[in-house]
């Protein structure tokens, strides 16, 4: 991979993807394509509203379209897709071709964080465990760098950048937003 490649930050909802992806985008001088923000721009409401009105399957289809659009953009960017997209075979086949930073945390920590976001669907701990178990092999299939959100954010950024630089030729790229 070269500096012309997108970089994706993946992980469960509430794990800290957006926080890490925002700082990586700044440090790499790239635009950020955050799945939650793109969803609001695309449909005008947060995912929790889409899930409540159209259903979770419809939400996942919109999230899939959003990540496909982000991957198709020619300007290298940092992409923080919705966690659900990792279950899609096509999306995984596309993501595996770019550097992937996987943000991890124990399920209890993620569960506690999910309660703090009004834009998130609140899940019971058992439901979150089931989702984590189902998605874990998919995340493992595509990950290049694993970063624990148990560390301070600056340590997470440093670990992600070190991993990207040692495995890929990822360097800051000028962009326009």
Tab-separated table of N, CA, C and O in Angstrom, residues 39 47-65 84-85 87-88 121 134-135:
chain	number	residue	atom	x	y	z
A	39	UNK	N	-24.027	9.064	7.165
A	39	UNK	CA	-25.414	8.611	7.247
A	39	UNK	C	-26.353	9.793	7.456
A	39	UNK	O	-27.370	9.908	6.765
A	47	UNK	N	-28.569	6.850	12.665
A	47	UNK	CA	-28.870	5.441	12.442
A	47	UNK	C	-29.939	4.891	13.351
A	47	UNK	O	-30.744	4.056	12.939
A	48	UNK	N	-29.975	5.348	14.600
A	48	UNK	CA	-30.989	4.848	15.529
A	48	UNK	C	-32.393	5.160	15.013
A	48	UNK	O	-33.316	4.353	15.156
A	49	UNK	N	-32.562	6.310	14.365
A	49	UNK	CA	-33.875	6.671	13.789
A	49	UNK	C	-34.196	5.820	12.570
A	49	UNK	O	-35.340	5.403	12.383
A	50	UNK	N	-33.188	5.567	11.737
A	50	UNK	CA	-33.398	4.708	10.569
A	50	UNK	C	-33.804	3.309	11.023
A	50	UNK	O	-34.756	2.721	10.496
A	51	UNK	N	-33.095	2.779	12.001
A	51	UNK	CA	-33.406	1.435	12.507
A	51	UNK	C	-34.813	1.373	13.080
A	51	UNK	O	-35.535	0.396	12.873
A	52	UNK	N	-35.221	2.426	13.780
A	52	UNK	CA	-36.553	2.441	14.401
A	52	UNK	C	-37.671	2.557	13.372
A	52	UNK	O	-38.739	1.967	13.549
A	53	UNK	N	-37.423	3.288	12.289
A	53	UNK	CA	-38.492	3.500	11.304
A	53	UNK	C	-38.463	2.500	10.151
A	53	UNK	O	-39.509	2.035	9.713
A	54	UNK	N	-37.266	2.177	9.665
A	54	UNK	CA	-37.152	1.300	8.492
A	54	UNK	C	-36.649	-0.099	8.830
A	54	UNK	O	-36.740	-1.000	8.007
A	55	UNK	N	-36.071	-0.243	10.017
A	55	UNK	CA	-35.536	-1.537	10.429
A	55	UNK	C	-34.020	-1.591	10.324
A	55	UNK	O	-33.405	-0.823	9.578
A	56	UNK	N	-33.444	-2.504	11.077
A	56	UNK	CA	-31.989	-2.654	11.119
A	56	UNK	C	-31.439	-3.100	9.764
A	56	UNK	O	-30.377	-2.639	9.335
A	57	UNK	N	-32.153	-3.972	9.055
A	57	UNK	CA	-31.670	-4.434	7.741
A	57	UNK	C	-31.550	-3.260	6.766
A	57	UNK	O	-30.570	-3.165	6.015
A	58	UNK	N	-32.519	-2.359	6.778
A	58	UNK	CA	-32.459	-1.181	5.901
A	58	UNK	C	-31.291	-0.284	6.300
A	58	UNK	O	-30.583	0.243	5.434
A	59	UNK	N	-31.083	-0.113	7.606
A	59	UNK	CA	-29.950	0.677	8.083
A	59	UNK	C	-28.645	0.082	7.563
A	59	UNK	O	-27.786	0.800	7.051
A	60	UNK	N	-28.501	-1.231	7.651
A	60	UNK	CA	-27.263	-1.869	7.198
A	60	UNK	C	-27.060	-1.716	5.692
A	60	UNK	O	-25.918	-1.586	5.237
A	61	UNK	N	-28.122	-1.712	4.923
A	61	UNK	CA	-27.997	-1.494	3.475
A	61	UNK	C	-27.516	-0.074	3.179
A	61	UNK	O	-26.686	0.137	2.290
A	62	UNK	N	-28.021	0.895	3.920
A	62	UNK	CA	-27.566	2.279	3.748
A	62	UNK	C	-26.101	2.397	4.169
A	62	UNK	O	-25.296	3.032	3.473
A	63	UNK	N	-25.730	1.774	5.283
A	63	UNK	CA	-24.333	1.801	5.733
A	63	UNK	C	-23.415	1.160	4.701
A	63	UNK	O	-22.301	1.640	4.464
A	64	UNK	N	-23.881	0.112	4.065
A	64	UNK	CA	-23.115	-0.547	3.000
A	64	UNK	C	-22.893	0.411	1.831
A	64	UNK	O	-21.775	0.538	1.323
A	65	UNK	N	-23.938	1.097	1.413
A	65	UNK	CA	-23.828	2.056	0.308
A	65	UNK	C	-22.866	3.194	0.658
A	65	UNK	O	-22.100	3.655	-0.194
A	84	UNK	N	-21.339	-2.779	11.112
A	84	UNK	CA	-22.122	-3.822	10.434
A	84	UNK	C	-21.548	-4.221	9.088
A	84	UNK	O	-21.735	-5.352	8.646
A	85	UNK	N	-20.831	-3.316	8.438
A	85	UNK	CA	-20.379	-3.601	7.069
A	85	UNK	C	-19.368	-4.729	6.999
A	85	UNK	O	-19.191	-5.330	5.950
A	87	UNK	N	-19.693	-7.574	8.026
A	87	UNK	CA	-20.387	-8.842	7.762
A	87	UNK	C	-20.696	-9.036	6.277
A	87	UNK	O	-21.105	-10.118	5.874
A	88	UNK	N	-20.508	-8.020	5.471
A	88	UNK	CA	-20.810	-8.072	4.040
A	88	UNK	C	-19.588	-8.581	3.276
A	88	UNK	O	-18.502	-8.003	3.349
A	121	UNK	N	-27.924	2.912	18.717
A	121	UNK	CA	-28.933	1.983	19.213
A	121	UNK	C	-28.373	1.338	20.478
A	121	UNK	O	-27.262	0.825	20.486
A	134	UNK	N	-19.979	-12.863	16.498
A	134	UNK	CA	-20.255	-13.074	15.075
A	134	UNK	C	-19.288	-12.278	14.198
A	134	UNK	O	-18.828	-12.759	13.162
A	135	UNK	N	-18.956	-11.051	14.619
A	135	UNK	CA	-18.117	-10.185	13.784
A	135	UNK	C	-16.623	-10.377	13.996
A	135	UNK	O	-15.826	-10.021	13.119
